[in-house]
Coordinates of C-alpha atoms and ligand atoms in Angstrom, one line a residue:
X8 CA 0.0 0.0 0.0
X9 CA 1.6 3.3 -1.5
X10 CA -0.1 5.7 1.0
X11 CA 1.7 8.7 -0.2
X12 CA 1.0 11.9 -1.4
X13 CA 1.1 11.2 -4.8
X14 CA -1.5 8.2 -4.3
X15 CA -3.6 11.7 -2.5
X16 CA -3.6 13.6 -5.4
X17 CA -4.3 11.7 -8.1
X18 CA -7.3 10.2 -7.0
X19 CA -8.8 13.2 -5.0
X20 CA -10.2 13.6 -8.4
X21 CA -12.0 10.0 -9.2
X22 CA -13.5 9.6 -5.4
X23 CA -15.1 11.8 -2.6
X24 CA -14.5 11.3 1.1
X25 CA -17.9 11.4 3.0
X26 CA -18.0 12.1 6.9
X27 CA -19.7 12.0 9.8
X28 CA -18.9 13.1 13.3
X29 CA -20.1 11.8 16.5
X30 CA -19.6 14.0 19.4
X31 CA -19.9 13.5 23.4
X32 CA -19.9 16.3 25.1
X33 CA -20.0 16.5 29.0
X34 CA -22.6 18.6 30.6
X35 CA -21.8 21.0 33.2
X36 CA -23.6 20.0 36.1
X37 CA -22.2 19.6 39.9
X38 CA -24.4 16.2 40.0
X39 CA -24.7 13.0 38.2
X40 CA -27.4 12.3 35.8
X41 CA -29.1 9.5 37.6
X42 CA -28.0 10.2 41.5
X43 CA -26.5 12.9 43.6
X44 CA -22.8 12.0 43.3
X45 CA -20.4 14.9 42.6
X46 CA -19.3 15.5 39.0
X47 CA -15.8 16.8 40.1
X48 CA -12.8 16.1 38.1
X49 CA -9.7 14.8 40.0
X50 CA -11.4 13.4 42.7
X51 CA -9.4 10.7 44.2
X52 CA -10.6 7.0 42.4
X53 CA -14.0 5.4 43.1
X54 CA -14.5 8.8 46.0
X55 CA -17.7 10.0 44.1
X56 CA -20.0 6.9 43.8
X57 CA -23.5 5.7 45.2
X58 CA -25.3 2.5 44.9
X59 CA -27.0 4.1 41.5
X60 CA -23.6 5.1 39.4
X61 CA -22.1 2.1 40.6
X62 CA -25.5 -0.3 39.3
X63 CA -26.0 -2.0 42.4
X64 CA -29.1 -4.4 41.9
X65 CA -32.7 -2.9 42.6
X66 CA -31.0 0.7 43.2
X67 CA -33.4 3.2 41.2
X68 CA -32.1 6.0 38.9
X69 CA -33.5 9.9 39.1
X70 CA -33.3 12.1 36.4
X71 CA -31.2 15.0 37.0
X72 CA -32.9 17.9 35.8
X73 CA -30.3 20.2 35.3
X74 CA -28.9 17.7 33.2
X75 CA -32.6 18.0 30.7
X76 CA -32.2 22.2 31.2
X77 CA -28.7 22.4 29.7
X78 CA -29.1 19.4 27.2
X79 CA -32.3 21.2 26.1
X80 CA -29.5 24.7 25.6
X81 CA -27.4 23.3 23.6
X82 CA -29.5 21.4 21.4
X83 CA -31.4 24.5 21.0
X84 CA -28.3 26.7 20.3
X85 CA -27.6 23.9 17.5
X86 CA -30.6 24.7 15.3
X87 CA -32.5 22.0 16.9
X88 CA -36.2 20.6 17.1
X89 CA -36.9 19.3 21.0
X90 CA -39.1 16.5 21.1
X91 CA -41.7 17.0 23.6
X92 CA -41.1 13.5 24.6
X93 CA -38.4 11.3 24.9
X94 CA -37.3 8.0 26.1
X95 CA -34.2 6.7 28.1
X96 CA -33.1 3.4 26.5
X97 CA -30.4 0.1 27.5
X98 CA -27.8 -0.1 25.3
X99 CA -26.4 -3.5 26.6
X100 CA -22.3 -4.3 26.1
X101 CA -20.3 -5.7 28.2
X102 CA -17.5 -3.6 29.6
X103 CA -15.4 -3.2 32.5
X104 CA -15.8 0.3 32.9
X105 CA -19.4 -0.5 33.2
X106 CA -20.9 -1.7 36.4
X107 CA -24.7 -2.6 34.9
X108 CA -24.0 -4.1 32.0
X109 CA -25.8 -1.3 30.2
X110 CA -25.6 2.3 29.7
X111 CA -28.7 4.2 29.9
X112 CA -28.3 6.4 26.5
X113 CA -31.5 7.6 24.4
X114 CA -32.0 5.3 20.9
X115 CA -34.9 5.5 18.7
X116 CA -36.6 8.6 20.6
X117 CA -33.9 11.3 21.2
X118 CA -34.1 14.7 22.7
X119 CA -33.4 16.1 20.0
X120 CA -33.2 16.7 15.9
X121 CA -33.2 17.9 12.7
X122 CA -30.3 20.6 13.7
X123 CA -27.5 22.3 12.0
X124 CA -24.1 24.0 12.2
X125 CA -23.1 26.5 9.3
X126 CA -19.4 26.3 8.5
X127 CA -17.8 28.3 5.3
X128 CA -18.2 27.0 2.1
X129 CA -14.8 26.9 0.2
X130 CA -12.4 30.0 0.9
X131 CA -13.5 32.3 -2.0
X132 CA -17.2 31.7 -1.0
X133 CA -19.3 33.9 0.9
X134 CA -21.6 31.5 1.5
X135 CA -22.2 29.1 4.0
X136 CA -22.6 25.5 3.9
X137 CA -24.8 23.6 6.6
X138 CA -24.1 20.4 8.2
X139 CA -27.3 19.0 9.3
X140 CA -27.1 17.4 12.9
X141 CA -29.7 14.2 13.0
X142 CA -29.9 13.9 16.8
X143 CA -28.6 15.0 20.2
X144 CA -29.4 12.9 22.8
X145 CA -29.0 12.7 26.8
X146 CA -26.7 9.7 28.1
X147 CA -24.8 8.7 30.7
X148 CA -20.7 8.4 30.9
X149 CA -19.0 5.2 31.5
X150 CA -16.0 5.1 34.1
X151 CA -12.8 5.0 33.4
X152 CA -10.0 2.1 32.8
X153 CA -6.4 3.3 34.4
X154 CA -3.5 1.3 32.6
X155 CA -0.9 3.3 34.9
X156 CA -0.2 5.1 38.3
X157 CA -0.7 2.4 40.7
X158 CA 2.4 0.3 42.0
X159 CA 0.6 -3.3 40.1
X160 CA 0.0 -1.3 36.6
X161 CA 2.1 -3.7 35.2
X162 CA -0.1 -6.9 35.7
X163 CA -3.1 -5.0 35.9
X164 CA -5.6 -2.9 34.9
X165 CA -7.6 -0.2 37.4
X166 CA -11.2 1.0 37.3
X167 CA -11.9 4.5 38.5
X168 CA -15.8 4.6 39.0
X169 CA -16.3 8.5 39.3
X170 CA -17.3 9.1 35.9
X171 CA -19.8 6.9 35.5
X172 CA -23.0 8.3 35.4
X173 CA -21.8 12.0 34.5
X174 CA -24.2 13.5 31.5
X175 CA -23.5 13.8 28.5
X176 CA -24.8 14.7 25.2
X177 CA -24.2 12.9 21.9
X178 CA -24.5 15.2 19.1
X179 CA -24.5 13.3 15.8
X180 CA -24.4 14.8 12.5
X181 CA -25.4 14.0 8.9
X182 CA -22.9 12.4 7.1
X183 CA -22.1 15.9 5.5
X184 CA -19.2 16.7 5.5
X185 CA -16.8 16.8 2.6
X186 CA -13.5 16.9 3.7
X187 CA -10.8 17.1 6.5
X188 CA -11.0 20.6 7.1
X189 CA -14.4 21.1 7.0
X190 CA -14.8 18.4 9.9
X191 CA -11.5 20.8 11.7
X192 CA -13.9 23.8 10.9
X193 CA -17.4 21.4 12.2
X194 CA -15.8 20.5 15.3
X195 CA -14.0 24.4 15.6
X196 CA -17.7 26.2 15.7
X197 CA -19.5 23.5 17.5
X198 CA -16.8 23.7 20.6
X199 CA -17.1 27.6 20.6
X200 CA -21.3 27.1 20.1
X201 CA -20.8 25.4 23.2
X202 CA -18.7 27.3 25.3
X203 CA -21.3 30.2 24.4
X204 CA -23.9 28.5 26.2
X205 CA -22.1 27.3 28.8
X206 CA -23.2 24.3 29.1
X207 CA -19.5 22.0 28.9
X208 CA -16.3 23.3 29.4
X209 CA -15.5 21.3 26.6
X210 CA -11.9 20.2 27.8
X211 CA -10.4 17.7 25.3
X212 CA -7.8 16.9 27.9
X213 CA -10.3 15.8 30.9
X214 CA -12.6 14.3 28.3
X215 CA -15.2 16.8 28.6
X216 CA -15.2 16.6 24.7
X217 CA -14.5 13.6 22.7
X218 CA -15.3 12.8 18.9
X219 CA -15.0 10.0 16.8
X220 CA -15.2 10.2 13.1
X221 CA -16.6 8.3 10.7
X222 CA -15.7 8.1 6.9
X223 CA -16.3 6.5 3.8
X224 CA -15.2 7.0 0.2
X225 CA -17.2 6.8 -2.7
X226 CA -16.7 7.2 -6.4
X227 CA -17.3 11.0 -7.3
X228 CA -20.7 11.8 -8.8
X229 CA -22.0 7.9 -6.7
X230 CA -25.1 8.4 -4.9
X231 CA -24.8 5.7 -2.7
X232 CA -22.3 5.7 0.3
X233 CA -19.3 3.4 0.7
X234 CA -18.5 1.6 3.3
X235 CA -17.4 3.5 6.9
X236 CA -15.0 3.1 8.8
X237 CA -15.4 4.6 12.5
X238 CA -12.0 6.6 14.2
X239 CA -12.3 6.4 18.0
X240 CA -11.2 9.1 20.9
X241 CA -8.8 11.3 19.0
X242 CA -8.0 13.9 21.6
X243 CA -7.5 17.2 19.3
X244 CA -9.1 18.8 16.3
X245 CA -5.7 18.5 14.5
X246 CA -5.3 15.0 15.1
X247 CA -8.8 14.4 13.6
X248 CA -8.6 16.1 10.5
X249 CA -4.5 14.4 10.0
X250 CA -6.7 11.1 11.0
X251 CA -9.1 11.7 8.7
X252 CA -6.2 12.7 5.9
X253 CA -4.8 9.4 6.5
X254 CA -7.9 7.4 7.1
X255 CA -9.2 8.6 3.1
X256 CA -5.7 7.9 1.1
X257 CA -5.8 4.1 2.8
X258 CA -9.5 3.5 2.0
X259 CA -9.0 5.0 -1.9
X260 CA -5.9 2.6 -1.7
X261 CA -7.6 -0.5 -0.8
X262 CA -10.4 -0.4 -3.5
X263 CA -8.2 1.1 -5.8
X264 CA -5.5 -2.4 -5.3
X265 CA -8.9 -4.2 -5.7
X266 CA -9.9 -5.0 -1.9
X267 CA -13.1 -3.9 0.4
X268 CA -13.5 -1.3 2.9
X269 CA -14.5 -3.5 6.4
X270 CA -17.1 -2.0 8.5
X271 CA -14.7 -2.0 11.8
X272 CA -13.3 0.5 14.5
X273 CA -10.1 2.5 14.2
X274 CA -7.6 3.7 16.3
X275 CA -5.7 6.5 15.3
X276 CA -1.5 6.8 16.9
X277 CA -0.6 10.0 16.3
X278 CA 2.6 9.6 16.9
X279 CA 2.8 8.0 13.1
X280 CA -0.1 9.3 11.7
X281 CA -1.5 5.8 11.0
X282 CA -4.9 4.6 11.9
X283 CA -4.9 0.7 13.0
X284 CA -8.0 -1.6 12.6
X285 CA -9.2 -2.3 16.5
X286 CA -12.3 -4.2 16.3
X287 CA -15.0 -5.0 13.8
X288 CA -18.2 -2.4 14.7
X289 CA -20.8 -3.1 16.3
X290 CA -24.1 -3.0 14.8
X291 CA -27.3 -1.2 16.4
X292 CA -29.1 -4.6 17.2
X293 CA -25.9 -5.9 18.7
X294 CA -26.6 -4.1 21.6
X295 CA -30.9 -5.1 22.1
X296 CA -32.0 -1.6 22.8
X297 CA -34.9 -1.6 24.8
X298 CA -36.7 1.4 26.8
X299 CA -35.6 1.6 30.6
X300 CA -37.9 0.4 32.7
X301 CA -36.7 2.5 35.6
X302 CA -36.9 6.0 34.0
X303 CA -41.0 7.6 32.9
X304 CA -40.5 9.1 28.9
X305 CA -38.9 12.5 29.1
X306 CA -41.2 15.5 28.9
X307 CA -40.3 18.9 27.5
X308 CA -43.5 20.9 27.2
X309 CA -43.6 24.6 25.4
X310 CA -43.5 25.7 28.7
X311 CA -40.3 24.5 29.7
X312 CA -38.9 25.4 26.5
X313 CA -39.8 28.7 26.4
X314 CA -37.9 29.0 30.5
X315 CA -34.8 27.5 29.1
X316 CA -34.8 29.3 25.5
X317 CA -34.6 32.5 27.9
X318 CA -30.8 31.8 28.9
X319 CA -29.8 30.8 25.2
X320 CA -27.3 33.3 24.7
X321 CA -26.5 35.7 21.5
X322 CA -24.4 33.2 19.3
X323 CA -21.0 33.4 18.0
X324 CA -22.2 33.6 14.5
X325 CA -25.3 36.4 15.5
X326 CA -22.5 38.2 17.4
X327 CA -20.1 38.3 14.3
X328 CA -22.6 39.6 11.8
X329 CA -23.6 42.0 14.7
X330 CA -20.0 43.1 15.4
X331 CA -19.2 43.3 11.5
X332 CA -22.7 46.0 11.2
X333 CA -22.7 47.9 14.3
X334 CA -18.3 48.3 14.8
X335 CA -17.6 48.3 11.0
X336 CA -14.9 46.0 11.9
X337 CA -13.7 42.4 9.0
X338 CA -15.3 39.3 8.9
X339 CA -12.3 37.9 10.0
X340 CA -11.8 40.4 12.6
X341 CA -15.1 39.7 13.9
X342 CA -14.1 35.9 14.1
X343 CA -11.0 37.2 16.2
X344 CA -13.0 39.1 18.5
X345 CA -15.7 36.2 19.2
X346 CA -13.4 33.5 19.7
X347 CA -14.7 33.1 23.8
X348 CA -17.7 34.7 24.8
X349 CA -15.4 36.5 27.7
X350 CA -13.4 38.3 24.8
X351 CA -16.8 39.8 23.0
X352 CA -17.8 40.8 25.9
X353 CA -15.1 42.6 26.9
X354 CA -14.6 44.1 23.5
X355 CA -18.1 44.9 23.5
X356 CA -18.1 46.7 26.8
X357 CA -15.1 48.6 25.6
X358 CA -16.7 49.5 22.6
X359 CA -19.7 50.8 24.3
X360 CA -18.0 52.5 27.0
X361 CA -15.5 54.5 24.6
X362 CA -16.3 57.8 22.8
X363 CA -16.3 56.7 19.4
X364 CA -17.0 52.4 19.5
X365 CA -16.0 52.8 16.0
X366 CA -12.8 54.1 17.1
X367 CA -11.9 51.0 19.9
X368 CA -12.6 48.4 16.6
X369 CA -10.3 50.5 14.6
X370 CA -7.5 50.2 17.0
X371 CA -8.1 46.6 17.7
X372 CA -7.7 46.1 13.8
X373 CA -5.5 48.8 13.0
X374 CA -2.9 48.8 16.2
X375 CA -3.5 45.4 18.2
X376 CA -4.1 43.0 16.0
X377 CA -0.9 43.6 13.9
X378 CA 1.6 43.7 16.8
X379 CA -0.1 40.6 18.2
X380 CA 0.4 38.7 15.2
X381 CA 4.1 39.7 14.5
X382 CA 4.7 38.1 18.1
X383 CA 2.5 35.2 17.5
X384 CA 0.4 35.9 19.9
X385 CA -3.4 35.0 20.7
X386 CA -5.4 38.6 21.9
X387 CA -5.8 36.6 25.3
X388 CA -2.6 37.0 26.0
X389 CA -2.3 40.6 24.8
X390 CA -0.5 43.1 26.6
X391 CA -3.2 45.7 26.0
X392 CA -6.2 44.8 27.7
X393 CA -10.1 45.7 26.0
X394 CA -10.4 48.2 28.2
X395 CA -6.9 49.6 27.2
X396 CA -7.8 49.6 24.1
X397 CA -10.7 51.8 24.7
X398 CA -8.7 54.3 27.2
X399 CA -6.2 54.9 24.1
X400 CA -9.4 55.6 21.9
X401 CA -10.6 58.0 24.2
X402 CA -7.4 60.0 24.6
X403 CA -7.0 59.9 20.8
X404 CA -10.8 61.3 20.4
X405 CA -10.6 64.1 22.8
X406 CA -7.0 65.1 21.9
X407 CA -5.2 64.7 24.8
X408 CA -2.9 62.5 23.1
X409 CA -2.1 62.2 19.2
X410 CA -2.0 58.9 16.7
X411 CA 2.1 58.8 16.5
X412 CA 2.0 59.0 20.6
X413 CA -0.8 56.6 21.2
X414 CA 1.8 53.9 18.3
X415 CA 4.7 54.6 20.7
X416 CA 2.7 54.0 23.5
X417 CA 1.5 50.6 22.5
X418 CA 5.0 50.0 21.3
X419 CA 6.1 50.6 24.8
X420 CA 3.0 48.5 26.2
X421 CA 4.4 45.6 24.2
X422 CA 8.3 46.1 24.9
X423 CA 7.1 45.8 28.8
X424 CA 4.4 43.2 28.5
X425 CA 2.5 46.2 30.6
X426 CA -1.0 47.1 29.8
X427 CA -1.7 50.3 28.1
X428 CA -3.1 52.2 31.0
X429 CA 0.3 51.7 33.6
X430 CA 2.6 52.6 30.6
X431 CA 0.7 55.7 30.2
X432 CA 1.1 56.6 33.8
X433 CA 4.7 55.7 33.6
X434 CA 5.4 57.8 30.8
X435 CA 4.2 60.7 33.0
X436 CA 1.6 61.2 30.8
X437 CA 3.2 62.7 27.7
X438 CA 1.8 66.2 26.9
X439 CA 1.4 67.1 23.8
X440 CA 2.9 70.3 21.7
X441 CA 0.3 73.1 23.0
X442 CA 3.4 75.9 21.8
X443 CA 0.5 78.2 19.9
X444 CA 3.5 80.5 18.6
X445 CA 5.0 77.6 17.3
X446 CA 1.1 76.1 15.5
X447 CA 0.2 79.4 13.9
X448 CA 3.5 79.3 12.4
X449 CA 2.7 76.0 10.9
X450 CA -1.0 77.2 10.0
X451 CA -0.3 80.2 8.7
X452 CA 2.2 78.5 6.0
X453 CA -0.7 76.0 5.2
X454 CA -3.4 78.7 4.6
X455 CA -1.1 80.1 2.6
X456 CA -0.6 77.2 0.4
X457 CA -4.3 76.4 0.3
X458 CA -5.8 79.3 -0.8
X459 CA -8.6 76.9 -2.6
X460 CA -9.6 75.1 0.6
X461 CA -9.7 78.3 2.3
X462 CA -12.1 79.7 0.0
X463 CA -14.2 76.4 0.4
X464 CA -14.2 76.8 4.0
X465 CA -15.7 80.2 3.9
X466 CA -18.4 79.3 1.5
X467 CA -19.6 76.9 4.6
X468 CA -18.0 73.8 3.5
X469 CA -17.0 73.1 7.0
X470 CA -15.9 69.5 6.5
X471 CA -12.9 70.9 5.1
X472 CA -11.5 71.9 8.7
X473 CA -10.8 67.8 8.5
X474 CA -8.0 68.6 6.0
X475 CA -6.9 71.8 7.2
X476 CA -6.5 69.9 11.0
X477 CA -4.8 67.0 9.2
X478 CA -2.2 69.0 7.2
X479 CA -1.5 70.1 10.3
X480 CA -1.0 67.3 12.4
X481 CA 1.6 66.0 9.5
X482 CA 3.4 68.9 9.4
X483 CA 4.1 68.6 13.3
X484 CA 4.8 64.8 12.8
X485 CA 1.8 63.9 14.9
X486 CA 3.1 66.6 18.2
X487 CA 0.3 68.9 18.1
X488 CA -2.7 68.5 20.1
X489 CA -5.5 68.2 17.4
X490 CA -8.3 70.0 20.1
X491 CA -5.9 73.0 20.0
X492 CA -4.6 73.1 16.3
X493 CA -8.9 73.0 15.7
X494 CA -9.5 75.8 17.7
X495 CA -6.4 77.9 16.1
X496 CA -7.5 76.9 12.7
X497 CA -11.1 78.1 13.5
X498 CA -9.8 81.5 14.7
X499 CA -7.7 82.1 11.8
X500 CA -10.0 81.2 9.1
X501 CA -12.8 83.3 10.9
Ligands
ADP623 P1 -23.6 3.5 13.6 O1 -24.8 2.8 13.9 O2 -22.6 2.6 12.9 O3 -23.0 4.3 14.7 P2 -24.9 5.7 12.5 O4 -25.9 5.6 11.4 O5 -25.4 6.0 13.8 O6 -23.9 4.5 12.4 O7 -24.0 6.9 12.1 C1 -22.9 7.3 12.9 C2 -22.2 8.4 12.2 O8 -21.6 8.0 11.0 C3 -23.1 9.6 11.8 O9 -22.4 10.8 12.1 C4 -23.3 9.4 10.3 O10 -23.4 10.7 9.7 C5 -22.0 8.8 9.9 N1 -22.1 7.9 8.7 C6 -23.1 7.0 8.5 N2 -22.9 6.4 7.3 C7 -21.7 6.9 6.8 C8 -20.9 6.6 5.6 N3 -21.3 5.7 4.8 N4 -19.8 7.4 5.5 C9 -19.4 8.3 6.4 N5 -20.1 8.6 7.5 C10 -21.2 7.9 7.7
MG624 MG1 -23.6 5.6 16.3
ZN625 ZN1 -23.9 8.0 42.3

């Protein structure tokens, strides 16, 4: 099996990857999903279990409704339909991790479905392309194998029980998507969706978000999909899509030398970027769904909805188009600025609590983003705070400082890794040229050299002072105090 680059190119053209994603997410809430045990990560082993999470016989689940409210959130802030009722189910497997025998998951009547998540469609293309989402479902977690940290590792294997019975959500979509990146981009704006509502903290490290991906290739212009093959528990975006890479060039390879595609389970080593066969899948029926008996269906009347649709925040897509009409700032600035809900906010607040808001997203595009980016920096860890930002703006809009001062000054706030406010202060607040002898000098010359403009001016064309102001400034190399060299310039021209 060639596997190379080469083998990539040339038949990108005569097939088409197809993919789906499948991803858990872990709800935010301090208790379990069928008991009272604590949800905390890095609890010490097997601390935060009861009778219920550890599926002692004839112990009764409860449904956590917290768990429902913030389920109900996110399916809600992914373009979802909540069905009024749903049901828990048993999805029976054997498993070590699992103390029942079964994990209480939802199957043929989810919480959710029908949603979507909009990604961009091709560089060039303003439009957007949606991914449909076919279900999100409530479920519990399983608990976790330990391979290492306890003096017996070697011989054997540990269970930590504290996990079991956290909730989750499954969030499934269509199989959709077209390529690697578009799954990096799928997976990019359903994490931040996510963190906007609050509802997981959606740490890949402490498993708060896993995904496995599922792909198939098919002859381009086929209708019918190929046969899948299912990646398990990569723990980054960048893995997946490099997983995925790999995972498409093997599959073209092994119809291409004449073989089949086996419906199995994946592992992906990142280490060498190789995905190895695990375990043939499991098929639905496999695991005899059937409805828990211990749980009533799940009800989510209008009523409801309508109290949890109250805390469904402004998204980060609303909040771009928002931030791109009311700040005039890029698209892709926008996208900068709504990376975490904490950062629009503050840059919001800024914005509104400045002068001129107009001015704040300016600087942020004009001043910030530009130095951040030379240092390779992320604009959480910029030296200039939002709400420096917005103190420059101000100081730039009522004169006290000029545009060449306010470019040292964040010079300086980046030399000292100091935010904007204590340089300013430390620079004894530089005062600008207010010499009048010296200005009307400079004016006077201008005038002079404008007799056109002055004329203008006179006729009532008061915009022109803009010009007059500016030729100023530049003549001064940005010293002046614009406030004063306006006030001069009005008194001259009369
Ligand atoms: P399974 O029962 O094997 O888990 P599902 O029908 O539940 O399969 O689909 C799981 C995921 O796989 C979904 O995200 C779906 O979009 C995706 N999927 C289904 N069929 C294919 C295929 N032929 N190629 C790629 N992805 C697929
Ligand atoms: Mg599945
Ligand atoms: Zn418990």
């Amino acid at each position: 099996m060639s596997n190379s680059a080469d083998a990539s190119v040339a038949t990108r053209a005569t097939f088409e990857p197809v993919i789906g994603l499948e991803v858990h997410v872990q709800l935010l809430t301090a208790s379990k999903i069928f008991c009272s045990c604590s949800t905390r990560f890095g609890a010490a082993p097997n601390t935060n279990v009861c009778p219920v999470c550890l599926g002692m016989p004839g112990a009764l689940p409860v449904l956590n409704r917290k768990a429902v409210e913030v389920a109900v959130l996110a399916a809600m802030a992914l373009n979802c339909r909540i069905n009024e009722t749903s049901i828990f189910a048993r999805k029976n497997y054997f498993y070590p991790d699992l103390p029942k025998g079964y994990q209480i998951s939802q199957y043929d009547k989810p919480l959710a479905e029908f949603g979507y998540i909009e990604v961009s469609a091709g560089n060039k293309s303003p439009e957007k392309k949606k991914i449909g989402i076919t279900r999100v479902h409530l479920e519990e977690d399983a608990g976790k194998s330990l391979h290492e940290g306890f003096p017996d590792a070697e011989e054997k294997t540990a269970i930590d029980l504290n996990r079991t019975g956290v909730p989750l959500i499954e969030i499934v979509s269509e199989p959709d998507i077209s390529t690697p990146d578009e799954a990096h981009e799928y997976l990019t704006r359903l994490k931040e969706i996510i963190l906007y509502t609050g509802v997981s903290d959606c740490n890949m490290e402490e498993g708060s978000l896993r995904c496995d991906a599922n792909v198939s290739v098919r002859p381009r212009g086929q209708k019918q999909l190929g046969t899948k093959t299912e990646i398990k528990n990569v723990n980054s975006f960048r893995f997946i899509r490099d997983a995925l890479e790999y995972e498409i060039v093997r599959q073209i390879d092994v119809i291409e030398s004449g073989g089949a595609i086996s419906q199995e389970t994946r592992l992906y080593n990142a280490h060498e970027g190789k995905t190895y066969s695990m375990r043939s899948k499991e098929q639905a029926h496999d695991y005899r769904y059937f409805p828990e008996p211990d749980l009533l269906p799940l009800v989510v009347d209008e009523k409801w909805k309508a109290e949890i649709a109250k805390s469904l925040p402004e998204l980060p897509e609303a909040r771009r188009a928002r931030f791109v009409k009311v700040f005039g700032v890029t698209e892709y600035d926008a996208q900068v600025l709504t990376v975490s809900k904490s950062l629009a906010d503050q840059f919001e607040q800024a914005a509104k609590a400045a002068k001129n808001p107009k001015r704040v997203a300016n600087l942020v595009q004009g001043e910030l983003m530009g130095r951040l980016k030379a240092l390779g920096l992320e604009i959480e860890q910029s030296p200039i705070s939002m709400k420096g930002v917005a103190m420059s703006a101000d100081l730039v809009e009522s004169g006290v400082i000029s545009g060449k001062m306010l470019k040292d000054l964040y010079d300086l706030s980046f030399e000292r890794k100091k935010d904007f406010s204590d340089v300013y202060e430390q620079e004894g607040r530089p005062q600008q040229s207010s010499d009048t002898s010296e200005l009307e000098k400079i004016i006077e010359e201008i005038v002079a050299a404008n007799p056109k403009q002055v004329e203008q001016y006179r006729a009532g064309k008061k915009t022109v002072l803009g010009f007059f102001v500016g030729q100023v400034m530049k003549a001064s190399k940005g010293q002046a105090n614009p406030q004063v060299v306006n006030e001069l310039i009005v008194k001259r021209l009369g």
